[in-house]
Amino acid sequence: MTDTNYKPAGKAPFPPGRAGGWAFILHLADNALIIGQRNAEWCGHGPALEQDIAITNISLDQIGQARMLYNYAATLYNGFDSNEKTAVDHLVPRLWKAYNRELEEDDLAFLRDERQYLNLLLAELPKGDWAQTVLRQFFFSAFQFYQYTELQKSSDTQLSAIAEKSIKEVTYHLRWSAEWVIRLGDGTEESRRRITDALGELWMFTGEAFKPAPYEVIAVEDLKGAWIEKVATVFAEADLELPKSGWSQAGGKEGKHTEHLGYLLADMQYLQRTYPDSTW
Amino acid sequence: MVSDAEIWKLLEDVKDPEVPVLSILDLGIVRAVTTEGEQIKITITPTYSGCPAMDVISMDIRLKLIEKGYRNVAIQQQLSPAWTTDWMTTEGKAKLKAFGIAPPNPKQQVCADDLFSEEAIECPRCHSYHTELISQFASTACKAMYRCLDCKEAFDYFKCH
């Protein structure tokens, strides 16, 4: 697959080879940044002080992971030859081109348009109530745990190093969120109602993670078994019923998002777009 | 000519900005120091991905070396092998405890995703093991919050990583 005009049938054109791997790095970074941004919305609004601190610490870990990945993507891009740069041009922020300097991590985080983000839809959904936030976190962390376990075996040593570093944090996120799912599911009448509602909202967004995008170097479809098993174990403790697989919504990995992402980006990118290339 | 040993000695005076009783050597984040003529290269590894102290630590290293006249300093971050609390020195753990923060347990005991697993954490004040977890995340990502059921004080636990 060295032909730069390669287009997977019916999908957005993602370039193969080194430049194709670049889209995968953005996908990983966008997942971490967008869910991190969502979790940061709890800052000062958590249900209890300790949990306010917990969710924002998780957010901090995620934004830290996103930084390592964007930094790596920017470094790679700056080393690309002109063919490779052309191949990923549709993913590069337009505003940055006017800066006449090398690409940096913040340009990728704050200056791309909605259709250039490749995160899972699950990550961008509104934070909802506490039940929706913890259940989303549990679904996401369980996936990220198995994804990064695979990523640690990558022949790309920088990606495997980032995975090795991040998975320790993800292990804590998974444990924390699983405990909350159990607490709410097997809690009061109200907590149970709320987490059941959250499950109804979120379930159809969980399948996307396991549908491979053309740029994915990990066989994500093979992670589904372990993920389901983890969810089933925790749901059994939480006295929640595992939904039937059913239809699932997808598109985020190709840049087709829910209406929620635009609002999130408007909020997150405001400063960098209003004061272009500002530093402080 | 500057020697590696001289630089290591100076780094003892660079403190963790969030836990100022610990030097960055106690913390185990300095992975290598190499000197070549006037060029000094220091390799550090981050504790947590999003740890805001890392940028401050890099700057503090520079300032400390500039203070002694060393200007040609390159600081690089290395991710692998990933930092672990097992790299914290015995001396560092003793300093933490004296400061009122329970030092990390050895890694193999607890770094698992087992649910509701409770670690036996010693209260840094009254040394009782009769303590309970309040929150897995505390004032910083690297700490958890505990409560001593004997002396009734809440305290931070530098969690295993």
Short mmCIF file of C-alpha atoms in Angstrom, two decimals, chain B residues 2-158:
data_model
loop_
_atom_site.label_atom_id
_atom_site.label_comp_id
_atom_site.label_asym_id
_atom_site.label_seq_id
_atom_site.Cartn_x
_atom_site.Cartn_y
_atom_site.Cartn_z
CA VAL B 2 32.85 19.39 34.98
CA SER B 3 32.40 15.95 36.50
CA ASP B 4 29.18 13.89 36.60
CA ALA B 5 29.54 13.52 40.36
CA GLU B 6 29.55 17.28 40.79
CA ILE B 7 26.25 17.58 38.90
CA TRP B 8 24.63 14.74 40.83
CA LYS B 9 25.63 16.54 44.03
CA LEU B 10 23.98 19.77 42.85
CA LEU B 11 20.79 17.94 41.89
CA GLU B 12 20.35 16.96 45.54
CA ASP B 13 19.39 20.58 46.10
CA VAL B 14 16.62 20.61 43.50
CA LYS B 15 13.34 19.91 45.29
CA ASP B 16 10.02 18.53 44.17
CA PRO B 17 7.90 21.73 44.02
CA GLU B 18 4.84 19.92 45.34
CA VAL B 19 6.53 17.87 48.07
CA PRO B 20 9.43 20.16 48.99
CA VAL B 21 11.01 17.76 51.51
CA LEU B 22 11.95 15.48 48.63
CA SER B 23 14.82 16.17 46.27
CA ILE B 24 14.41 15.03 42.68
CA LEU B 25 17.00 12.34 43.47
CA ASP B 26 14.89 11.04 46.38
CA LEU B 27 11.99 10.87 43.96
CA GLY B 28 14.00 8.79 41.50
CA ILE B 29 13.21 10.83 38.41
CA VAL B 30 16.78 11.63 37.33
CA ARG B 31 17.74 8.76 35.03
CA ALA B 32 21.12 9.90 33.73
CA VAL B 33 23.69 12.66 33.86
CA THR B 34 26.38 12.88 31.19
CA THR B 35 28.99 15.51 30.78
CA GLU B 36 31.14 16.15 27.75
CA GLY B 37 33.48 19.09 28.10
CA GLU B 38 31.18 21.96 29.06
CA GLN B 39 28.04 20.24 27.79
CA ILE B 40 25.81 18.76 30.48
CA LYS B 41 23.00 16.41 29.54
CA ILE B 42 20.40 15.43 32.13
CA THR B 43 17.70 12.83 31.49
CA ILE B 44 14.58 12.92 33.63
CA THR B 45 11.41 10.85 33.52
CA PRO B 46 7.94 12.17 34.36
CA THR B 47 6.10 10.84 37.40
CA TYR B 48 2.59 11.22 35.94
CA SER B 49 1.76 12.14 32.32
CA GLY B 50 -0.03 15.33 33.29
CA CYS B 51 2.14 16.26 36.26
CA PRO B 52 2.44 20.07 36.20
CA ALA B 53 5.55 19.82 38.39
CA MET B 54 7.65 18.47 35.51
CA ASP B 55 8.04 21.80 33.71
CA VAL B 56 8.87 23.50 37.00
CA ILE B 57 11.44 20.81 37.81
CA SER B 58 13.18 21.29 34.45
CA MET B 59 13.38 25.00 35.08
CA ASP B 60 14.62 24.52 38.65
CA ILE B 61 17.40 22.24 37.40
CA ARG B 62 18.51 24.91 34.95
CA LEU B 63 18.40 27.63 37.59
CA LYS B 64 20.38 25.56 40.07
CA LEU B 65 23.10 24.85 37.50
CA ILE B 66 23.21 28.44 36.24
CA GLU B 67 23.67 29.55 39.85
CA LYS B 68 26.91 27.51 39.84
CA GLY B 69 27.96 28.81 36.46
CA TYR B 70 26.85 25.90 34.30
CA ARG B 71 24.97 27.29 31.33
CA ASN B 72 25.33 24.60 28.73
CA VAL B 73 22.57 22.30 29.95
CA ALA B 74 20.27 20.07 27.92
CA ILE B 75 17.38 18.41 29.72
CA GLN B 76 15.57 15.60 28.01
CA GLN B 77 12.56 13.59 29.01
CA GLN B 78 12.56 9.85 28.76
CA LEU B 79 9.31 7.88 29.03
CA SER B 80 10.55 4.30 29.07
CA PRO B 81 11.09 2.55 31.40
CA ALA B 82 8.19 4.29 33.10
CA TRP B 83 8.77 5.84 36.49
CA THR B 84 7.69 3.79 39.49
CA THR B 85 7.52 4.62 43.19
CA ASP B 86 9.95 1.71 43.68
CA TRP B 87 12.63 4.14 42.47
CA MET B 88 12.05 6.39 45.44
CA THR B 89 15.02 6.13 47.81
CA THR B 90 14.72 4.72 51.34
CA GLU B 91 15.87 8.11 52.58
CA GLY B 92 13.13 9.77 50.52
CA LYS B 93 10.49 7.51 52.04
CA ALA B 94 11.71 8.38 55.55
CA LYS B 95 11.57 12.11 54.70
CA LEU B 96 8.01 11.77 53.40
CA LYS B 97 6.89 10.05 56.57
CA ALA B 98 8.50 12.69 58.78
CA PHE B 99 6.66 15.30 56.67
CA GLY B 100 3.30 13.64 57.42
CA ILE B 101 2.78 11.82 54.11
CA ALA B 102 2.60 8.02 54.22
CA PRO B 103 5.30 6.69 51.84
CA PRO B 104 4.38 4.31 48.99
CA ASN B 105 4.10 0.60 49.67
CA PRO B 106 6.22 -1.66 47.46
CA LYS B 107 4.67 -1.86 44.01
CA GLN B 108 3.92 -5.58 43.76
CA GLN B 109 1.52 -5.35 46.69
CA VAL B 110 -1.06 -3.12 45.14
CA CYS B 111 -0.66 -1.97 41.56
CA ALA B 112 -3.56 -4.06 40.34
CA ASP B 113 -7.04 -3.34 39.08
CA ASP B 114 -8.68 -5.47 41.78
CA LEU B 115 -11.78 -3.71 42.96
CA PHE B 116 -12.17 -2.39 46.46
CA SER B 117 -8.80 -3.81 47.47
CA GLU B 118 -7.64 -2.04 50.60
CA GLU B 119 -3.99 -1.56 51.31
CA ALA B 120 -2.64 -1.58 54.84
CA ILE B 121 -1.31 1.95 55.17
CA GLU B 122 0.50 3.09 58.27
CA CYS B 123 -0.61 6.41 59.75
CA PRO B 124 2.45 8.70 59.55
CA ARG B 125 1.51 10.33 62.86
CA CYS B 126 0.55 7.60 65.33
CA HIS B 127 1.89 4.63 63.30
CA SER B 128 -1.38 2.74 63.55
CA TYR B 129 -2.36 0.45 60.68
CA HIS B 130 -5.98 0.95 61.64
CA THR B 131 -6.68 3.31 58.72
CA GLU B 132 -9.15 3.59 55.86
CA LEU B 133 -9.23 5.00 52.35
CA ILE B 134 -11.21 8.22 51.83
CA SER B 135 -10.34 8.86 48.20
CA GLN B 136 -8.03 7.28 45.61
CA PHE B 137 -7.09 10.74 44.36
CA ALA B 138 -6.02 13.52 46.71
CA SER B 139 -4.30 16.92 46.56
CA THR B 140 -2.20 15.71 43.62
CA ALA B 141 -2.60 12.78 41.21
CA CYS B 142 0.24 10.93 42.95
CA LYS B 143 -1.49 10.80 46.33
CA ALA B 144 -4.53 9.12 47.86
CA MET B 145 -6.36 10.31 50.95
CA TYR B 146 -6.64 8.19 54.08
CA ARG B 147 -8.03 8.57 57.54
CA CYS B 148 -6.54 7.12 60.71
CA LEU B 149 -9.22 5.42 62.81
CA ASP B 150 -7.10 5.66 65.95
CA CYS B 151 -5.78 9.22 66.07
CA LYS B 152 -8.63 10.41 63.78
CA GLU B 153 -6.33 12.47 61.55
CA ALA B 154 -6.72 12.48 57.76
CA PHE B 155 -3.45 12.08 55.87
CA ASP B 156 -2.04 11.81 52.36
CA TYR B 157 -0.63 8.54 51.09
CA PHE B 158 1.91 8.71 48.24
#
